[in-house]
PDB file of C-alpha atoms in Angstrom:
ATOM      1  CA  GLN A  90     -81.132  60.284   0.591  1.00  0.00           C
ATOM      2  CA  SER A  91     -81.321  56.579   0.857  1.00  0.00           C
ATOM      3  CA  ALA A  92     -83.030  54.819   4.150  1.00  0.00           C
ATOM      4  CA  LEU A  93     -81.792  53.502   6.516  1.00  0.00           C
ATOM      5  CA  THR A  94     -80.763  50.121   6.558  1.00  0.00           C
ATOM      6  CA  GLN A  95     -83.262  47.240   8.522  1.00  0.00           C
ATOM      7  CA  PRO A  96     -83.744  43.663   8.640  1.00  0.00           C
ATOM      8  CA  ALA A  97     -86.718  42.792   6.791  1.00  0.00           C
ATOM      9  CA  SER A  98     -87.335  40.270   9.826  1.00  0.00           C
ATOM     10  CA  VAL A  99     -87.696  39.124  13.031  1.00  0.00           C
ATOM     11  CA  SER A 100     -89.129  36.812  15.293  1.00  0.00           C
ATOM     12  CA  GLY A 101     -88.856  35.350  18.090  1.00  0.00           C
ATOM     13  CA  SER A 102     -90.999  33.430  21.135  1.00  0.00           C
ATOM     14  CA  PRO A 103     -93.872  34.469  23.398  1.00  0.00           C
ATOM     15  CA  GLY A 104     -91.372  36.214  26.736  1.00  0.00           C
ATOM     16  CA  GLN A 105     -88.422  36.311  24.603  1.00  0.00           C
ATOM     17  CA  SER A 106     -85.993  38.976  24.058  1.00  0.00           C
ATOM     18  CA  ILE A 107     -85.441  40.689  20.746  1.00  0.00           C
ATOM     19  CA  THR A 108     -83.159  43.198  19.058  1.00  0.00           C
ATOM     20  CA  ILE A 109     -83.508  45.033  15.432  1.00  0.00           C
ATOM     21  CA  SER A 110     -80.944  46.650  14.066  1.00  0.00           C
ATOM     22  CA  CYS A 111     -81.052  50.204  11.888  1.00  0.00           C
ATOM     23  CA  THR A 112     -77.902  51.307  10.429  1.00  0.00           C
ATOM     24  CA  GLY A 113     -76.936  54.815   8.858  1.00  0.00           C
ATOM     25  CA  ILE A 114     -73.647  56.941   8.512  1.00  0.00           C
ATOM     26  CA  SER A 115     -72.510  59.567  10.024  1.00  0.00           C
ATOM     27  CA  THR A 116     -74.675  62.297   8.953  1.00  0.00           C
ATOM     28  CA  ASP A 117     -77.655  60.866  10.512  1.00  0.00           C
ATOM     29  CA  ILE A 118     -77.371  58.719  12.845  1.00  0.00           C
ATOM     30  CA  GLY A 119     -74.512  58.526  13.971  1.00  0.00           C
ATOM     31  CA  ALA A 120     -74.675  62.670  13.361  1.00  0.00           C
ATOM     32  CA  GLU A 121     -76.922  63.591  16.587  1.00  0.00           C
ATOM     33  CA  ASP A 122     -78.993  61.704  19.471  1.00  0.00           C
ATOM     34  CA  LEU A 123     -82.000  61.892  16.919  1.00  0.00           C
ATOM     35  CA  VAL A 124     -83.724  59.062  16.754  1.00  0.00           C
ATOM     36  CA  SER A 125     -87.132  57.135  16.954  1.00  0.00           C
ATOM     37  CA  TRP A 126     -88.665  53.616  16.808  1.00  0.00           C
ATOM     38  CA  TYR A 127     -92.413  53.255  15.014  1.00  0.00           C
ATOM     39  CA  GLN A 128     -94.014  50.280  16.418  1.00  0.00           C
ATOM     40  CA  HIS A 129     -96.875  50.294  13.209  1.00  0.00           C
ATOM     41  CA  HIS A 130     -99.991  47.739  13.104  1.00  0.00           C
ATOM     42  CA  PRO A 131    -101.990  46.643  10.185  1.00  0.00           C
ATOM     43  CA  ASP A 132    -104.653  49.409   9.885  1.00  0.00           C
ATOM     44  CA  LYS A 133    -103.503  51.387  12.353  1.00  0.00           C
ATOM     45  CA  THR A 134    -101.526  54.709  12.274  1.00  0.00           C
ATOM     46  CA  PRO A 135     -97.815  54.617  13.525  1.00  0.00           C
ATOM     47  CA  LYS A 136     -97.023  54.488  17.217  1.00  0.00           C
ATOM     48  CA  LEU A 137     -94.239  56.408  18.786  1.00  0.00           C
ATOM     49  CA  LEU A 138     -92.201  54.111  21.016  1.00  0.00           C
ATOM     50  CA  ILE A 139     -88.761  55.769  21.693  1.00  0.00           C
ATOM     51  CA  TYR A 140     -87.106  59.455  20.644  1.00  0.00           C
ATOM     52  CA  ASP A 141     -83.385  60.880  21.088  1.00  0.00           C
ATOM     53  CA  VAL A 142     -82.271  57.039  20.978  1.00  0.00           C
ATOM     54  CA  ASN A 143     -83.543  56.039  24.272  1.00  0.00           C
ATOM     55  CA  LYS A 144     -86.488  58.147  25.399  1.00  0.00           C
ATOM     56  CA  TRP A 145     -90.034  56.669  26.313  1.00  0.00           C
ATOM     57  CA  PRO A 146     -93.278  59.149  25.356  1.00  0.00           C
ATOM     58  CA  SER A 147     -95.965  58.719  28.277  1.00  0.00           C
ATOM     59  CA  GLY A 148     -97.720  55.696  28.310  1.00  0.00           C
ATOM     60  CA  VAL A 149     -95.646  53.259  26.157  1.00  0.00           C
ATOM     61  CA  SER A 150     -94.437  50.132  27.921  1.00  0.00           C
ATOM     62  CA  SER A 151     -90.282  50.235  29.446  1.00  0.00           C
ATOM     63  CA  ARG A 152     -90.642  46.584  28.215  1.00  0.00           C
ATOM     64  CA  PHE A 153     -89.412  48.673  24.448  1.00  0.00           C
ATOM     65  CA  SER A 154     -85.284  49.842  25.198  1.00  0.00           C
ATOM     66  CA  GLY A 155     -84.010  52.450  22.430  1.00  0.00           C
ATOM     67  CA  SER A 156     -79.539  52.091  21.973  1.00  0.00           C
ATOM     68  CA  LYS A 157     -76.971  53.656  19.861  1.00  0.00           C
ATOM     69  CA  SER A 158     -73.422  52.750  19.438  1.00  0.00           C
ATOM     70  CA  GLY A 159     -71.336  55.058  16.247  1.00  0.00           C
ATOM     71  CA  ASN A 160     -73.789  54.758  12.858  1.00  0.00           C
ATOM     72  CA  THR A 161     -76.738  52.293  14.188  1.00  0.00           C
ATOM     73  CA  ALA A 162     -79.368  51.968  16.124  1.00  0.00           C
ATOM     74  CA  SER A 163     -81.356  49.449  17.811  1.00  0.00           C
ATOM     75  CA  LEU A 164     -84.235  48.887  19.368  1.00  0.00           C
ATOM     76  CA  THR A 165     -85.615  46.161  22.150  1.00  0.00           C
ATOM     77  CA  ILE A 166     -88.276  44.300  23.046  1.00  0.00           C
ATOM     78  CA  SER A 167     -88.347  42.129  26.159  1.00  0.00           C
ATOM     79  CA  ALA A 168     -90.888  39.747  27.173  1.00  0.00           C
ATOM     80  CA  LEU A 169     -92.579  39.930  23.915  1.00  0.00           C
ATOM     81  CA  GLN A 170     -96.128  39.106  23.388  1.00  0.00           C
ATOM     82  CA  ALA A 171     -98.612  38.572  20.861  1.00  0.00           C
ATOM     83  CA  GLU A 172     -99.547  41.856  20.946  1.00  0.00           C
ATOM     84  CA  ASP A 173     -96.143  43.686  19.744  1.00  0.00           C
ATOM     85  CA  GLU A 174     -96.787  41.323  15.984  1.00  0.00           C
ATOM     86  CA  ALA A 175     -96.560  44.286  14.429  1.00  0.00           C
ATOM     87  CA  VAL A 176     -94.074  46.508  11.357  1.00  0.00           C
ATOM     88  CA  TYR A 177     -91.256  48.271  12.812  1.00  0.00           C
ATOM     89  CA  TYR A 178     -89.868  51.379  11.596  1.00  0.00           C
ATOM     90  CA  CYS A 179     -86.376  53.457  13.201  1.00  0.00           C
ATOM     91  CA  CYS A 180     -86.132  57.064  12.002  1.00  0.00           C
ATOM     92  CA  SER A 181     -83.017  59.766  12.322  1.00  0.00           C
ATOM     93  CA  PHE A 182     -82.913  63.042  11.657  1.00  0.00           C
ATOM     94  CA  VAL A 183     -80.482  64.146   9.273  1.00  0.00           C
ATOM     95  CA  LEU A 184     -77.990  66.833   8.542  1.00  0.00           C
ATOM     96  CA  PRO A 185     -78.554  69.421   7.925  1.00  0.00           C
ATOM     97  CA  ARG A 186     -82.066  69.429   7.944  1.00  0.00           C
ATOM     98  CA  SER A 187     -84.288  66.363   6.812  1.00  0.00           C
ATOM     99  CA  TRP A 188     -85.589  63.332   8.299  1.00  0.00           C
ATOM    100  CA  VAL A 189     -85.288  59.946   6.968  1.00  0.00           C
ATOM    101  CA  PHE A 190     -87.306  56.521   7.988  1.00  0.00           C
ATOM    102  CA  GLY A 191     -85.346  52.876   7.523  1.00  0.00           C
ATOM    103  CA  GLY A 192     -87.350  49.996   5.253  1.00  0.00           C
ATOM    104  CA  GLY A 193     -89.666  48.981   8.452  1.00  0.00           C
ATOM    105  CA  THR A 194     -88.847  45.188  10.497  1.00  0.00           C
ATOM    106  CA  LYS A 195     -91.616  42.484  10.492  1.00  0.00           C
ATOM    107  CA  VAL A 196     -92.163  41.208  14.288  1.00  0.00           C
ATOM    108  CA  THR A 197     -92.971  37.555  14.550  1.00  0.00           C
ATOM    109  CA  VAL A 198     -94.160  36.348  17.431  1.00  0.00           C
ATOM    110  CA  LEU A 199     -94.124  32.479  17.222  1.00  0.00           C
TER     111      LEU A 199
ATOM    112  CA  GLN B 196    -104.172  65.977  23.921  1.00  0.00           C
ATOM    113  CA  ALA B 197    -103.274  66.824  20.365  1.00  0.00           C
ATOM    114  CA  GLN B 198    -105.787  65.775  17.224  1.00  0.00           C
ATOM    115  CA  MET B 199    -104.701  65.863  13.457  1.00  0.00           C
ATOM    116  CA  MET B 200    -107.729  65.034  11.181  1.00  0.00           C
ATOM    117  CA  GLN B 201    -106.885  64.941   7.855  1.00  0.00           C
ATOM    118  CA  SER B 202    -109.363  65.371   4.841  1.00  0.00           C
ATOM    119  CA  GLY B 203    -111.070  62.430   2.963  1.00  0.00           C
ATOM    120  CA  ALA B 204    -109.391  60.123   0.081  1.00  0.00           C
ATOM    121  CA  GLU B 205    -108.491  61.117  -3.545  1.00  0.00           C
ATOM    122  CA  MET B 206    -108.624  59.965  -7.313  1.00  0.00           C
ATOM    123  CA  LYS B 207    -106.939  61.518  -9.945  1.00  0.00           C
ATOM    124  CA  LYS B 208    -105.337  61.362 -13.055  1.00  0.00           C
ATOM    125  CA  PRO B 209    -101.477  61.428 -13.881  1.00  0.00           C
ATOM    126  CA  GLY B 210    -100.243  64.573 -14.377  1.00  0.00           C
ATOM    127  CA  ALA B 211    -102.969  66.344 -11.961  1.00  0.00           C
ATOM    128  CA  SER B 212    -101.990  68.148  -9.111  1.00  0.00           C
ATOM    129  CA  VAL B 213    -103.806  66.818  -5.418  1.00  0.00           C
ATOM    130  CA  MET B 214    -104.688  69.070  -1.739  1.00  0.00           C
ATOM    131  CA  VAL B 215    -104.345  67.123   1.855  1.00  0.00           C
ATOM    132  CA  SER B 216    -105.372  68.842   4.901  1.00  0.00           C
ATOM    133  CA  CYS B 217    -104.621  68.724   8.210  1.00  0.00           C
ATOM    134  CA  GLN B 218    -107.313  70.077  10.955  1.00  0.00           C
ATOM    135  CA  THR B 219    -104.698  70.267  14.428  1.00  0.00           C
ATOM    136  CA  SER B 220    -106.611  70.922  17.389  1.00  0.00           C
ATOM    137  CA  GLY B 221    -105.026  70.446  21.333  1.00  0.00           C
ATOM    138  CA  TYR B 222    -101.518  71.827  21.260  1.00  0.00           C
ATOM    139  CA  SER B 223    -100.193  75.275  20.128  1.00  0.00           C
ATOM    140  CA  PHE B 224     -99.599  74.772  16.191  1.00  0.00           C
ATOM    141  CA  THR B 225     -97.428  76.787  15.683  1.00  0.00           C
ATOM    142  CA  ASP B 226     -94.397  75.124  18.233  1.00  0.00           C
ATOM    143  CA  PHE B 227     -93.872  72.197  16.931  1.00  0.00           C
ATOM    144  CA  PHE B 228     -92.974  71.127  12.834  1.00  0.00           C
ATOM    145  CA  LEU B 229     -95.851  69.847  10.746  1.00  0.00           C
ATOM    146  CA  ASN B 230     -95.180  67.399   8.781  1.00  0.00           C
ATOM    147  CA  TRP B 231     -96.081  65.114   5.930  1.00  0.00           C
ATOM    148  CA  VAL B 232     -94.782  61.459   5.737  1.00  0.00           C
ATOM    149  CA  ARG B 233     -96.595  59.326   3.010  1.00  0.00           C
ATOM    150  CA  GLN B 234     -96.611  54.905   2.633  1.00  0.00           C
ATOM    151  CA  ALA B 235     -97.160  53.681  -0.787  1.00  0.00           C
ATOM    152  CA  PRO B 236     -98.899  50.130  -0.792  1.00  0.00           C
ATOM    153  CA  GLY B 237     -96.215  47.212   0.378  1.00  0.00           C
ATOM    154  CA  HIS B 238     -93.756  49.559   1.238  1.00  0.00           C
ATOM    155  CA  GLY B 239     -92.510  51.424   4.140  1.00  0.00           C
ATOM    156  CA  LEU B 240     -92.739  55.253   5.989  1.00  0.00           C
ATOM    157  CA  GLU B 241     -91.003  58.011   4.269  1.00  0.00           C
ATOM    158  CA  TRP B 242     -91.030  61.948   5.052  1.00  0.00           C
ATOM    159  CA  MET B 243     -91.650  63.598   2.250  1.00  0.00           C
ATOM    160  CA  GLY B 244     -91.316  67.089   4.650  1.00  0.00           C
ATOM    161  CA  ARG B 245     -92.156  69.565   7.252  1.00  0.00           C
ATOM    162  CA  ILE B 246     -93.109  72.930   7.468  1.00  0.00           C
ATOM    163  CA  ASN B 247     -92.516  75.458  10.797  1.00  0.00           C
ATOM    164  CA  PRO B 248     -96.184  76.754  11.089  1.00  0.00           C
ATOM    165  CA  HIS B 249     -94.493  79.645  12.745  1.00  0.00           C
ATOM    166  CA  SER B 250     -92.006  81.011  10.583  1.00  0.00           C
ATOM    167  CA  GLY B 251     -93.757  79.544   7.561  1.00  0.00           C
ATOM    168  CA  VAL B 252     -90.697  78.228   5.825  1.00  0.00           C
ATOM    169  CA  SER B 253     -90.419  74.312   4.452  1.00  0.00           C
ATOM    170  CA  ASN B 254     -87.910  71.669   4.547  1.00  0.00           C
ATOM    171  CA  PHE B 255     -88.113  68.935   2.023  1.00  0.00           C
ATOM    172  CA  ALA B 256     -86.842  64.944   1.066  1.00  0.00           C
ATOM    173  CA  GLN B 257     -84.298  66.050  -1.849  1.00  0.00           C
ATOM    174  CA  LYS B 258     -86.960  63.395  -4.073  1.00  0.00           C
ATOM    175  CA  PHE B 259     -90.105  65.807  -3.223  1.00  0.00           C
ATOM    176  CA  GLN B 260     -87.771  69.384  -4.115  1.00  0.00           C
ATOM    177  CA  GLY B 261     -89.696  70.870  -6.210  1.00  0.00           C
ATOM    178  CA  ARG B 262     -93.218  68.631  -6.871  1.00  0.00           C
ATOM    179  CA  VAL B 263     -94.500  69.947  -2.686  1.00  0.00           C
ATOM    180  CA  THR B 264     -95.718  72.485  -1.621  1.00  0.00           C
ATOM    181  CA  LEU B 265     -96.108  72.928   2.546  1.00  0.00           C
ATOM    182  CA  THR B 266     -98.400  76.062   3.821  1.00  0.00           C
ATOM    183  CA  ARG B 267    -100.075  76.185   6.897  1.00  0.00           C
ATOM    184  CA  ASP B 268    -103.175  78.871   7.614  1.00  0.00           C
ATOM    185  CA  THR B 269    -102.422  79.731  11.232  1.00  0.00           C
ATOM    186  CA  SER B 270    -105.805  80.852  12.094  1.00  0.00           C
ATOM    187  CA  THR B 271    -107.404  78.392  11.405  1.00  0.00           C
ATOM    188  CA  THR B 272    -104.123  75.583  13.040  1.00  0.00           C
ATOM    189  CA  THR B 273    -104.549  74.074   9.822  1.00  0.00           C
ATOM    190  CA  ALA B 274    -101.667  72.783   7.183  1.00  0.00           C
ATOM    191  CA  TYR B 275    -102.042  71.512   3.421  1.00  0.00           C
ATOM    192  CA  MET B 276    -100.114  70.002   0.974  1.00  0.00           C
ATOM    193  CA  GLN B 277    -100.114  69.620  -2.579  1.00  0.00           C
ATOM    194  CA  LEU B 278     -98.364  67.403  -4.805  1.00  0.00           C
ATOM    195  CA  ASP B 279     -98.225  68.521  -8.372  1.00  0.00           C
ATOM    196  CA  GLY B 280     -97.383  66.124 -11.348  1.00  0.00           C
ATOM    197  CA  LEU B 281     -98.848  63.636  -9.973  1.00  0.00           C
ATOM    198  CA  ARG B 282     -97.222  59.781 -11.361  1.00  0.00           C
ATOM    199  CA  PHE B 283     -98.912  56.269 -10.682  1.00  0.00           C
ATOM    200  CA  ASN B 284     -96.453  55.697  -8.492  1.00  0.00           C
ATOM    201  CA  ASP B 285     -97.483  58.283  -6.364  1.00  0.00           C
ATOM    202  CA  THR B 286    -100.667  55.980  -4.988  1.00  0.00           C
ATOM    203  CA  ALA B 287    -100.467  55.621  -1.180  1.00  0.00           C
ATOM    204  CA  VAL B 288    -101.387  56.771   1.719  1.00  0.00           C
ATOM    205  CA  TYR B 289    -100.410  60.339   2.698  1.00  0.00           C
ATOM    206  CA  TYR B 290     -99.917  61.401   6.743  1.00  0.00           C
ATOM    207  CA  CYS B 291     -99.778  64.603   8.643  1.00  0.00           C
ATOM    208  CA  VAL B 292     -97.258  64.388  12.271  1.00  0.00           C
ATOM    209  CA  SER B 293     -96.751  67.116  14.519  1.00  0.00           C
ATOM    210  CA  GLY B 294     -93.644  66.515  17.002  1.00  0.00           C
ATOM    211  CA  GLY B 295     -90.211  68.122  17.911  1.00  0.00           C
ATOM    212  CA  ASN B 296     -87.316  65.576  18.444  1.00  0.00           C
ATOM    213  CA  ALA B 297     -89.582  63.215  17.181  1.00  0.00           C
ATOM    214  CA  PHE B 298     -92.829  62.478  15.292  1.00  0.00           C
ATOM    215  CA  ASP B 299     -95.316  62.338  18.374  1.00  0.00           C
ATOM    216  CA  TYR B 300     -98.970  62.987  16.931  1.00  0.00           C
ATOM    217  CA  TRP B 301    -100.021  61.446  13.673  1.00  0.00           C
ATOM    218  CA  GLY B 302    -103.469  62.398  11.252  1.00  0.00           C
ATOM    219  CA  GLN B 303    -105.932  59.478   9.916  1.00  0.00           C
ATOM    220  CA  GLY B 304    -104.118  59.379   7.268  1.00  0.00           C
ATOM    221  CA  THR B 305    -105.226  60.618   3.543  1.00  0.00           C
ATOM    222  CA  LEU B 306    -105.055  57.656   0.366  1.00  0.00           C
ATOM    223  CA  ILE B 307    -104.478  59.052  -2.883  1.00  0.00           C
ATOM    224  CA  THR B 308    -104.961  57.395  -6.052  1.00  0.00           C
ATOM    225  CA  VAL B 309    -103.227  58.111  -8.918  1.00  0.00           C
ATOM    226  CA  SER B 310    -105.371  56.273 -12.063  1.00  0.00           C
ATOM    227  CA  SER B 311    -106.393  56.402 -15.531  1.00  0.00           C
TER     228      SER B 311
END
């Protein structure tokens, strides 16, 4: 199972919106609505931001939103803030019964 | 609030085995899969496998099949990951993670260093 494809880096200025793509295939992202996104700051544990493509866990800001079209999922961060600077990972369920992460996208706030 | 407490860092020689424990609390242990995810230095997150704490049945990423054993003790709500035949590139932080449709609650991570 190959990792999902994410851009290595994305940048934006404070207040702007950015979108991170995550491309898979028909047996992972395209198969089920089981895509999640994680924020990972250095020396911290990853944090769940989005699950089931576009749902928020309790306590996560609505500035983070998710979507999916075909074999590609996306995470949009609105009103970018300095604290959003981190590495972001997508993750998808893979038929029949495993999971795969994307390679990670480093977000830089200019 | 779910909590996952992992065992401490270890240094192992190539070819050896390592076992990492993950003691859970604050949720119903048998209701959610217990996954293992690792991150090697300079690399991204990698899903290794999961165990159904209720049934004891495990699933693995293909690259770890045959080299990873997942077990659990329902009486102590603790999960275990054993990795055999350690190689230099198994040096990584290993996380236990519980969740249903996603990886909700993460342990603090256990650094396993493989060095001769």
